[in-house]
């Protein structure tokens, strides 16, 4: 029995991705901080297909020790797809940003994603049919005013994942690494980023996609041989691309070589 892991699955893109993969008959391992929301999602998935095995894990991945424990708790499962969706944003100038929140964002957006990606690649790189999909952002390819630190974390996600895709291909590994870069999406992202209790996209954001639409784009990327799935910031069309960042294909010689 093979599983798809989705982090931050209790809402937004992760929630809709869980429903989309369930509709394809995929067994799921769903992680998030809110147990009650995960239980609701598990019930919803069971309505789609009662034969699916749905494993839930309540975990705060902004804490490094939790990240390692979460991964180790899954060693009995065979994982064919790993989706690192956990992350959040922040909008403030660098000199005015709330540093405890920034530290948590760095831990989650960069540290947790790197640890989970590394562990999954270590264990599954040579397993046929495996994929790792990391969720970046349009802000992982374009710097947005008053979101510089957030964008920097997503530039890391984009560069790390594109580099991983090159590395796996260079080693002729079975695993594929891919990065999804959404633009504005109707999720809880804005509430967390602006520290608001509620945020209405309709009438306030000129263009945006629903989380369900983004989950559909995620499946398009999953089904493709492309490395990057990105929403065009001007047209809001979804585009599948090869790696965008420059890549030095030949590594420098080691000292004394």
PDB file of C-alpha atoms in Angstrom:
ATOM      1  CA  UNK A   1       0.000   0.000   0.000  1.00  0.00           C
ATOM      2  CA  UNK A   2       1.463   3.351  -1.080  1.00  0.00           C
ATOM      3  CA  UNK A   3       0.753   6.736   0.448  1.00  0.00           C
ATOM      4  CA  UNK A   4       0.807  10.420  -0.442  1.00  0.00           C
ATOM      5  CA  UNK A   5       2.013  12.722   2.334  1.00  0.00           C
ATOM      6  CA  UNK A   6       0.629  16.265   2.486  1.00  0.00           C
ATOM      7  CA  UNK A   7       1.763  18.722   5.142  1.00  0.00           C
ATOM      8  CA  UNK A   8      -0.443  21.616   6.275  1.00  0.00           C
ATOM      9  CA  UNK A   9      -3.443  19.650   5.028  1.00  0.00           C
ATOM     10  CA  UNK A  10      -6.075  21.136   7.337  1.00  0.00           C
ATOM     11  CA  UNK A  11      -6.981  24.032   5.036  1.00  0.00           C
ATOM     12  CA  UNK A  12      -6.278  25.768   1.743  1.00  0.00           C
ATOM     13  CA  UNK A  13      -4.220  24.103  -0.973  1.00  0.00           C
ATOM     14  CA  UNK A  14      -3.277  21.175   1.261  1.00  0.00           C
ATOM     15  CA  UNK A  15      -6.916  20.437   2.059  1.00  0.00           C
ATOM     16  CA  UNK A  16      -7.993  20.559  -1.579  1.00  0.00           C
ATOM     17  CA  UNK A  17      -4.953  18.552  -2.663  1.00  0.00           C
ATOM     18  CA  UNK A  18      -5.976  15.829  -0.217  1.00  0.00           C
ATOM     19  CA  UNK A  19      -9.430  15.665  -1.791  1.00  0.00           C
ATOM     20  CA  UNK A  20      -7.935  15.663  -5.302  1.00  0.00           C
ATOM     21  CA  UNK A  21      -5.526  12.810  -4.573  1.00  0.00           C
ATOM     22  CA  UNK A  22      -8.265  10.901  -2.756  1.00  0.00           C
ATOM     23  CA  UNK A  23     -10.394  11.176  -5.886  1.00  0.00           C
ATOM     24  CA  UNK A  24      -7.585   9.298  -7.634  1.00  0.00           C
ATOM     25  CA  UNK A  25      -7.660   6.542  -5.064  1.00  0.00           C
ATOM     26  CA  UNK A  26      -4.526   7.563  -3.200  1.00  0.00           C
ATOM     27  CA  UNK A  27      -4.018   6.575   0.413  1.00  0.00           C
ATOM     28  CA  UNK A  28      -3.097   9.648   2.425  1.00  0.00           C
ATOM     29  CA  UNK A  29      -0.951  10.766   5.333  1.00  0.00           C
ATOM     30  CA  UNK A  30      -2.173  14.210   6.375  1.00  0.00           C
ATOM     31  CA  UNK A  31      -0.269  16.470   8.764  1.00  0.00           C
ATOM     32  CA  UNK A  32      -1.221  19.790  10.354  1.00  0.00           C
ATOM     33  CA  UNK A  33      -1.409  21.528  13.727  1.00  0.00           C
ATOM     34  CA  UNK A  34      -5.212  21.347  14.135  1.00  0.00           C
ATOM     35  CA  UNK A  35      -6.462  17.882  15.015  1.00  0.00           C
ATOM     36  CA  UNK A  36     -10.130  18.790  14.713  1.00  0.00           C
ATOM     37  CA  UNK A  37      -9.688  20.070  11.163  1.00  0.00           C
ATOM     38  CA  UNK A  38      -7.725  16.960  10.200  1.00  0.00           C
ATOM     39  CA  UNK A  39     -10.522  14.768  11.571  1.00  0.00           C
ATOM     40  CA  UNK A  40     -13.059  16.700   9.499  1.00  0.00           C
ATOM     41  CA  UNK A  41     -10.910  16.253   6.409  1.00  0.00           C
ATOM     42  CA  UNK A  42     -10.551  12.545   7.125  1.00  0.00           C
ATOM     43  CA  UNK A  43     -14.355  12.237   7.231  1.00  0.00           C
ATOM     44  CA  UNK A  44     -14.668  14.178   3.988  1.00  0.00           C
ATOM     45  CA  UNK A  45     -12.137  11.917   2.260  1.00  0.00           C
ATOM     46  CA  UNK A  46     -14.014   8.852   3.503  1.00  0.00           C
ATOM     47  CA  UNK A  47     -17.088  10.147   1.708  1.00  0.00           C
ATOM     48  CA  UNK A  48     -15.100  10.187  -1.536  1.00  0.00           C
ATOM     49  CA  UNK A  49     -13.718   6.681  -1.080  1.00  0.00           C
ATOM     50  CA  UNK A  50     -14.379   4.723   2.139  1.00  0.00           C
ATOM     51  CA  UNK A  51     -11.718   2.167   1.195  1.00  0.00           C
ATOM     52  CA  UNK A  52      -8.853   4.636   1.451  1.00  0.00           C
ATOM     53  CA  UNK A  53      -6.519   4.508   4.433  1.00  0.00           C
ATOM     54  CA  UNK A  54      -6.199   7.999   5.909  1.00  0.00           C
ATOM     55  CA  UNK A  55      -3.480   8.595   8.492  1.00  0.00           C
ATOM     56  CA  UNK A  56      -3.462  11.888  10.383  1.00  0.00           C
ATOM     57  CA  UNK A  57      -0.603  13.434  12.318  1.00  0.00           C
ATOM     58  CA  UNK A  58      -0.967  16.480  14.531  1.00  0.00           C
ATOM     59  CA  UNK A  59       2.359  18.287  14.432  1.00  0.00           C
ATOM     60  CA  UNK A  60       3.888  21.755  14.506  1.00  0.00           C
ATOM     61  CA  UNK A  61       6.618  21.539  11.887  1.00  0.00           C
ATOM     62  CA  UNK A  62       8.142  24.883  12.830  1.00  0.00           C
ATOM     63  CA  UNK A  63       9.941  22.986  15.628  1.00  0.00           C
ATOM     64  CA  UNK A  64      12.901  20.994  14.283  1.00  0.00           C
ATOM     65  CA  UNK A  65      12.585  18.140  16.784  1.00  0.00           C
ATOM     66  CA  UNK A  66       8.979  17.642  15.684  1.00  0.00           C
ATOM     67  CA  UNK A  67      10.059  17.473  12.046  1.00  0.00           C
ATOM     68  CA  UNK A  68      12.419  14.573  12.670  1.00  0.00           C
ATOM     69  CA  UNK A  69       9.917  12.785  14.908  1.00  0.00           C
ATOM     70  CA  UNK A  70       7.164  13.207  12.324  1.00  0.00           C
ATOM     71  CA  UNK A  71       9.253  11.660   9.578  1.00  0.00           C
ATOM     72  CA  UNK A  72      10.436   8.802  11.772  1.00  0.00           C
ATOM     73  CA  UNK A  73       6.823   8.057  12.743  1.00  0.00           C
ATOM     74  CA  UNK A  74       6.128   7.152   9.113  1.00  0.00           C
ATOM     75  CA  UNK A  75       8.845   4.551   8.613  1.00  0.00           C
ATOM     76  CA  UNK A  76       6.270   1.735   8.460  1.00  0.00           C
ATOM     77  CA  UNK A  77       4.540   3.322   5.448  1.00  0.00           C
ATOM     78  CA  UNK A  78       5.555   3.175   1.803  1.00  0.00           C
ATOM     79  CA  UNK A  79       5.448   6.739   0.492  1.00  0.00           C
ATOM     80  CA  UNK A  80       5.185   7.376  -3.250  1.00  0.00           C
ATOM     81  CA  UNK A  81       4.571  11.144  -3.148  1.00  0.00           C
ATOM     82  CA  UNK A  82       5.660  13.751  -0.630  1.00  0.00           C
ATOM     83  CA  UNK A  83       4.099  17.231  -0.796  1.00  0.00           C
ATOM     84  CA  UNK A  84       5.726  19.881   1.390  1.00  0.00           C
ATOM     85  CA  UNK A  85       2.902  22.385   1.609  1.00  0.00           C
ATOM     86  CA  UNK A  86       3.496  23.751   5.116  1.00  0.00           C
ATOM     87  CA  UNK A  87       4.508  27.387   5.229  1.00  0.00           C
ATOM     88  CA  UNK A  88       3.226  30.882   5.878  1.00  0.00           C
ATOM     89  CA  UNK A  89       3.904  34.460   4.821  1.00  0.00           C
ATOM     90  CA  UNK A  90       4.546  37.847   6.340  1.00  0.00           C
ATOM     91  CA  UNK A  91       3.981  41.369   5.080  1.00  0.00           C
ATOM     92  CA  UNK A  92       6.053  44.101   6.734  1.00  0.00           C
ATOM     93  CA  UNK A  93       9.180  46.101   5.984  1.00  0.00           C
ATOM     94  CA  UNK A  94      12.391  44.442   7.103  1.00  0.00           C
ATOM     95  CA  UNK A  95      13.000  46.976   9.861  1.00  0.00           C
ATOM     96  CA  UNK A  96       9.482  46.616  11.242  1.00  0.00           C
ATOM     97  CA  UNK A  97       8.842  42.876  10.952  1.00  0.00           C
ATOM     98  CA  UNK A  98       8.025  40.956  14.122  1.00  0.00           C
ATOM     99  CA  UNK A  99      11.100  38.815  14.643  1.00  0.00           C
ATOM    100  CA  UNK A 100       9.546  35.932  16.625  1.00  0.00           C
ATOM    101  CA  UNK A 101       7.113  35.422  13.734  1.00  0.00           C
ATOM    102  CA  UNK A 102       9.981  35.705  11.235  1.00  0.00           C
ATOM    103  CA  UNK A 103      11.998  33.104  13.117  1.00  0.00           C
ATOM    104  CA  UNK A 104       9.043  30.723  13.047  1.00  0.00           C
ATOM    105  CA  UNK A 105       8.570  31.378   9.323  1.00  0.00           C
ATOM    106  CA  UNK A 106      12.224  30.611   8.613  1.00  0.00           C
ATOM    107  CA  UNK A 107      11.998  27.391  10.609  1.00  0.00           C
ATOM    108  CA  UNK A 108       8.870  26.254   8.757  1.00  0.00           C
ATOM    109  CA  UNK A 109       9.397  27.535   5.215  1.00  0.00           C
ATOM    110  CA  UNK A 110      13.077  26.614   4.978  1.00  0.00           C
ATOM    111  CA  UNK A 111      14.285  24.329   7.762  1.00  0.00           C
ATOM    112  CA  UNK A 112      11.359  21.899   7.929  1.00  0.00           C
ATOM    113  CA  UNK A 113      11.074  21.667   4.150  1.00  0.00           C
ATOM    114  CA  UNK A 114      14.810  20.987   3.803  1.00  0.00           C
ATOM    115  CA  UNK A 115      14.850  18.314   6.502  1.00  0.00           C
ATOM    116  CA  UNK A 116      11.789  16.491   5.164  1.00  0.00           C
ATOM    117  CA  UNK A 117      12.998  16.710   1.570  1.00  0.00           C
ATOM    118  CA  UNK A 118      16.441  15.407   2.520  1.00  0.00           C
ATOM    119  CA  UNK A 119      15.073  12.494   4.515  1.00  0.00           C
ATOM    120  CA  UNK A 120      12.612  11.530   1.791  1.00  0.00           C
ATOM    121  CA  UNK A 121      15.277  11.696  -0.932  1.00  0.00           C
ATOM    122  CA  UNK A 122      17.640   9.665   1.231  1.00  0.00           C
ATOM    123  CA  UNK A 123      15.106   6.864   1.586  1.00  0.00           C
ATOM    124  CA  UNK A 124      13.228   6.937  -1.741  1.00  0.00           C
ATOM    125  CA  UNK A 125      15.376   8.455  -4.504  1.00  0.00           C
ATOM    126  CA  UNK A 126      15.755   5.094  -6.227  1.00  0.00           C
ATOM    127  CA  UNK A 127      12.128   3.997  -5.881  1.00  0.00           C
ATOM    128  CA  UNK A 128      10.245   4.067  -9.167  1.00  0.00           C
ATOM    129  CA  UNK A 129       7.242   6.364  -9.363  1.00  0.00           C
ATOM    130  CA  UNK A 130       8.205   8.587  -6.438  1.00  0.00           C
ATOM    131  CA  UNK A 131       7.805  12.362  -6.497  1.00  0.00           C
ATOM    132  CA  UNK A 132       8.529  15.207  -4.131  1.00  0.00           C
ATOM    133  CA  UNK A 133       6.582  18.410  -4.731  1.00  0.00           C
ATOM    134  CA  UNK A 134       7.505  21.513  -2.759  1.00  0.00           C
ATOM    135  CA  UNK A 135       5.082  24.417  -2.631  1.00  0.00           C
ATOM    136  CA  UNK A 136       6.792  27.728  -3.339  1.00  0.00           C
ATOM    137  CA  UNK A 137       5.114  30.912  -4.571  1.00  0.00           C
ATOM    138  CA  UNK A 138       5.171  33.477  -7.319  1.00  0.00           C
ATOM    139  CA  UNK A 139       7.112  35.302  -4.601  1.00  0.00           C
ATOM    140  CA  UNK A 140       9.716  32.592  -4.995  1.00  0.00           C
ATOM    141  CA  UNK A 141      10.574  34.022  -8.412  1.00  0.00           C
ATOM    142  CA  UNK A 142       9.687  37.731  -7.973  1.00  0.00           C
ATOM    143  CA  UNK A 143      10.426  39.963  -4.993  1.00  0.00           C
ATOM    144  CA  UNK A 144       7.256  41.572  -3.640  1.00  0.00           C
ATOM    145  CA  UNK A 145       7.441  44.903  -1.747  1.00  0.00           C
ATOM    146  CA  UNK A 146       6.932  44.555   2.022  1.00  0.00           C
ATOM    147  CA  UNK A 147       7.248  40.775   1.714  1.00  0.00           C
ATOM    148  CA  UNK A 148      11.000  40.573   1.227  1.00  0.00           C
ATOM    149  CA  UNK A 149      11.738  38.006   3.925  1.00  0.00           C
ATOM    150  CA  UNK A 150       8.830  35.819   2.887  1.00  0.00           C
ATOM    151  CA  UNK A 151       9.910  35.985  -0.756  1.00  0.00           C
ATOM    152  CA  UNK A 152      13.468  35.112   0.266  1.00  0.00           C
ATOM    153  CA  UNK A 153      12.204  31.943   1.956  1.00  0.00           C
ATOM    154  CA  UNK A 154      10.311  31.012  -1.189  1.00  0.00           C
ATOM    155  CA  UNK A 155      13.295  31.812  -3.434  1.00  0.00           C
ATOM    156  CA  UNK A 156      15.057  29.237  -1.281  1.00  0.00           C
ATOM    157  CA  UNK A 157      12.271  26.702  -1.836  1.00  0.00           C
ATOM    158  CA  UNK A 158      12.330  27.284  -5.597  1.00  0.00           C
ATOM    159  CA  UNK A 159      16.130  27.161  -5.902  1.00  0.00           C
ATOM    160  CA  UNK A 160      16.448  24.171  -3.572  1.00  0.00           C
ATOM    161  CA  UNK A 161      13.821  22.168  -5.446  1.00  0.00           C
ATOM    162  CA  UNK A 162      15.069  23.061  -8.917  1.00  0.00           C
ATOM    163  CA  UNK A 163      18.582  22.156  -7.792  1.00  0.00           C
ATOM    164  CA  UNK A 164      17.311  18.872  -6.367  1.00  0.00           C
ATOM    165  CA  UNK A 165      15.618  18.118  -9.692  1.00  0.00           C
ATOM    166  CA  UNK A 166      18.935  18.686 -11.494  1.00  0.00           C
ATOM    167  CA  UNK A 167      20.761  16.522  -8.969  1.00  0.00           C
ATOM    168  CA  UNK A 168      18.314  13.628  -9.237  1.00  0.00           C
ATOM    169  CA  UNK A 169      18.372  13.784 -13.024  1.00  0.00           C
ATOM    170  CA  UNK A 170      22.168  13.895 -13.046  1.00  0.00           C
ATOM    171  CA  UNK A 171      22.247  10.730 -10.953  1.00  0.00           C
ATOM    172  CA  UNK A 172      19.577   9.066 -13.135  1.00  0.00           C
ATOM    173  CA  UNK A 173      17.497   8.619  -9.996  1.00  0.00           C
ATOM    174  CA  UNK A 174      13.947   7.340 -10.202  1.00  0.00           C
ATOM    175  CA  UNK A 175      12.468  10.158  -8.127  1.00  0.00           C
ATOM    176  CA  UNK A 176      11.185  13.395  -9.656  1.00  0.00           C
ATOM    177  CA  UNK A 177      11.423  16.712  -7.787  1.00  0.00           C
ATOM    178  CA  UNK A 178       8.984  19.491  -8.669  1.00  0.00           C
ATOM    179  CA  UNK A 179       8.034  22.941  -7.421  1.00  0.00           C
ATOM    180  CA  UNK A 180       4.590  24.562  -7.510  1.00  0.00           C
ATOM    181  CA  UNK A 181       4.526  28.369  -7.494  1.00  0.00           C
ATOM    182  CA  UNK A 182       1.017  29.763  -6.903  1.00  0.00           C
ATOM    183  CA  UNK A 183       0.076  33.415  -7.139  1.00  0.00           C
ATOM    184  CA  UNK A 184      -2.669  34.886  -4.931  1.00  0.00           C
ATOM    185  CA  UNK A 185      -4.850  32.017  -3.750  1.00  0.00           C
ATOM    186  CA  UNK A 186      -7.975  32.166  -1.619  1.00  0.00           C
ATOM    187  CA  UNK A 187      -6.740  30.431   1.525  1.00  0.00           C
ATOM    188  CA  UNK A 188      -5.904  31.378   5.114  1.00  0.00           C
ATOM    189  CA  UNK A 189      -2.556  32.718   3.835  1.00  0.00           C
ATOM    190  CA  UNK A 190      -3.528  36.412   3.994  1.00  0.00           C
ATOM    191  CA  UNK A 191      -4.956  36.093   7.505  1.00  0.00           C
ATOM    192  CA  UNK A 192      -1.688  34.609   8.785  1.00  0.00           C
ATOM    193  CA  UNK A 193       0.498  36.971   6.772  1.00  0.00           C
ATOM    194  CA  UNK A 194      -1.307  40.125   7.921  1.00  0.00           C
ATOM    195  CA  UNK A 195      -2.242  38.793  11.380  1.00  0.00           C
ATOM    196  CA  UNK A 196      -5.950  39.229  10.708  1.00  0.00           C
ATOM    197  CA  UNK A 197      -8.932  37.288  12.028  1.00  0.00           C
ATOM    198  CA  UNK A 198     -10.559  37.291   8.583  1.00  0.00           C
ATOM    199  CA  UNK A 199      -9.678  38.352   5.049  1.00  0.00           C
ATOM    200  CA  UNK A 200     -12.032  38.503   2.065  1.00  0.00           C
ATOM    201  CA  UNK A 201     -10.341  38.061  -1.311  1.00  0.00           C
ATOM    202  CA  UNK A 202     -13.393  39.015  -3.360  1.00  0.00           C
ATOM    203  CA  UNK A 203     -13.325  42.757  -4.026  1.00  0.00           C
ATOM    204  CA  UNK A 204      -9.893  43.230  -2.419  1.00  0.00           C
ATOM    205  CA  UNK A 205      -7.614  41.109  -4.596  1.00  0.00           C
ATOM    206  CA  UNK A 206      -7.873  41.860  -8.348  1.00  0.00           C
ATOM    207  CA  UNK A 207      -6.963  38.329  -9.443  1.00  0.00           C
ATOM    208  CA  UNK A 208      -6.729  35.114  -7.498  1.00  0.00           C
ATOM    209  CA  UNK A 209      -7.351  31.397  -7.732  1.00  0.00           C
ATOM    210  CA  UNK A 210      -9.324  29.234  -5.369  1.00  0.00           C
ATOM    211  CA  UNK A 211      -7.535  26.544  -3.399  1.00  0.00           C
ATOM    212  CA  UNK A 212      -9.457  23.976  -5.434  1.00  0.00           C
ATOM    213  CA  UNK A 213      -8.091  25.459  -8.666  1.00  0.00           C
ATOM    214  CA  UNK A 214      -4.553  25.358  -7.283  1.00  0.00           C
ATOM    215  CA  UNK A 215      -5.004  21.711  -6.322  1.00  0.00           C
ATOM    216  CA  UNK A 216      -5.978  21.105  -9.936  1.00  0.00           C
ATOM    217  CA  UNK A 217      -2.771  22.814 -11.066  1.00  0.00           C
ATOM    218  CA  UNK A 218      -0.852  20.676  -8.609  1.00  0.00           C
ATOM    219  CA  UNK A 219      -2.257  17.567 -10.275  1.00  0.00           C
ATOM    220  CA  UNK A 220      -1.267  18.931 -13.696  1.00  0.00           C
ATOM    221  CA  UNK A 221       2.300  19.295 -12.432  1.00  0.00           C
ATOM    222  CA  UNK A 222       2.152  15.845 -10.836  1.00  0.00           C
ATOM    223  CA  UNK A 223       1.061  14.280 -14.125  1.00  0.00           C
ATOM    224  CA  UNK A 224       3.692  16.105 -16.181  1.00  0.00           C
ATOM    225  CA  UNK A 225       7.404  15.643 -16.749  1.00  0.00           C
ATOM    226  CA  UNK A 226       7.977  19.335 -15.968  1.00  0.00           C
ATOM    227  CA  UNK A 227       9.886  20.577 -12.939  1.00  0.00           C
ATOM    228  CA  UNK A 228       8.113  23.903 -12.372  1.00  0.00           C
ATOM    229  CA  UNK A 229       4.405  24.663 -12.284  1.00  0.00           C
ATOM    230  CA  UNK A 230       3.940  28.418 -11.981  1.00  0.00           C
ATOM    231  CA  UNK A 231       1.069  30.876 -12.183  1.00  0.00           C
ATOM    232  CA  UNK A 232       1.941  33.720 -14.557  1.00  0.00           C
ATOM    233  CA  UNK A 233       1.744  36.867 -12.438  1.00  0.00           C
ATOM    234  CA  UNK A 234       0.383  38.942 -15.328  1.00  0.00           C
ATOM    235  CA  UNK A 235      -2.101  36.625 -17.022  1.00  0.00           C
ATOM    236  CA  UNK A 236      -2.784  34.288 -14.061  1.00  0.00           C
ATOM    237  CA  UNK A 237      -2.499  31.375 -16.470  1.00  0.00           C
ATOM    238  CA  UNK A 238      -0.873  28.214 -15.140  1.00  0.00           C
ATOM    239  CA  UNK A 239       2.331  27.268 -16.946  1.00  0.00           C
ATOM    240  CA  UNK A 240       4.482  24.152 -16.831  1.00  0.00           C
ATOM    241  CA  UNK A 241       8.182  24.872 -17.267  1.00  0.00           C
ATOM    242  CA  UNK A 242      11.646  23.434 -17.039  1.00  0.00           C
ATOM    243  CA  UNK A 243      13.882  24.815 -14.247  1.00  0.00           C
ATOM    244  CA  UNK A 244      14.029  28.606 -14.318  1.00  0.00           C
ATOM    245  CA  UNK A 245      17.155  29.449 -12.313  1.00  0.00           C
ATOM    246  CA  UNK A 246      20.586  29.114 -13.975  1.00  0.00           C
ATOM    247  CA  UNK A 247      22.405  25.922 -13.108  1.00  0.00           C
ATOM    248  CA  UNK A 248      26.145  25.257 -13.255  1.00  0.00           C
ATOM    249  CA  UNK A 249      25.998  21.788 -14.730  1.00  0.00           C
ATOM    250  CA  UNK A 250      29.633  20.954 -14.085  1.00  0.00           C
ATOM    251  CA  UNK A 251      30.797  21.269 -10.487  1.00  0.00           C
ATOM    252  CA  UNK A 252      34.131  22.858  -9.755  1.00  0.00           C
ATOM    253  CA  UNK A 253      37.050  20.481  -9.242  1.00  0.00           C
ATOM    254  CA  UNK A 254      37.843  19.517  -5.701  1.00  0.00           C
ATOM    255  CA  UNK A 255      41.095  20.817  -4.172  1.00  0.00           C
ATOM    256  CA  UNK A 256      44.099  18.674  -5.133  1.00  0.00           C
ATOM    257  CA  UNK A 257      42.222  16.976  -8.017  1.00  0.00           C
TER     258      UNK A 257
END
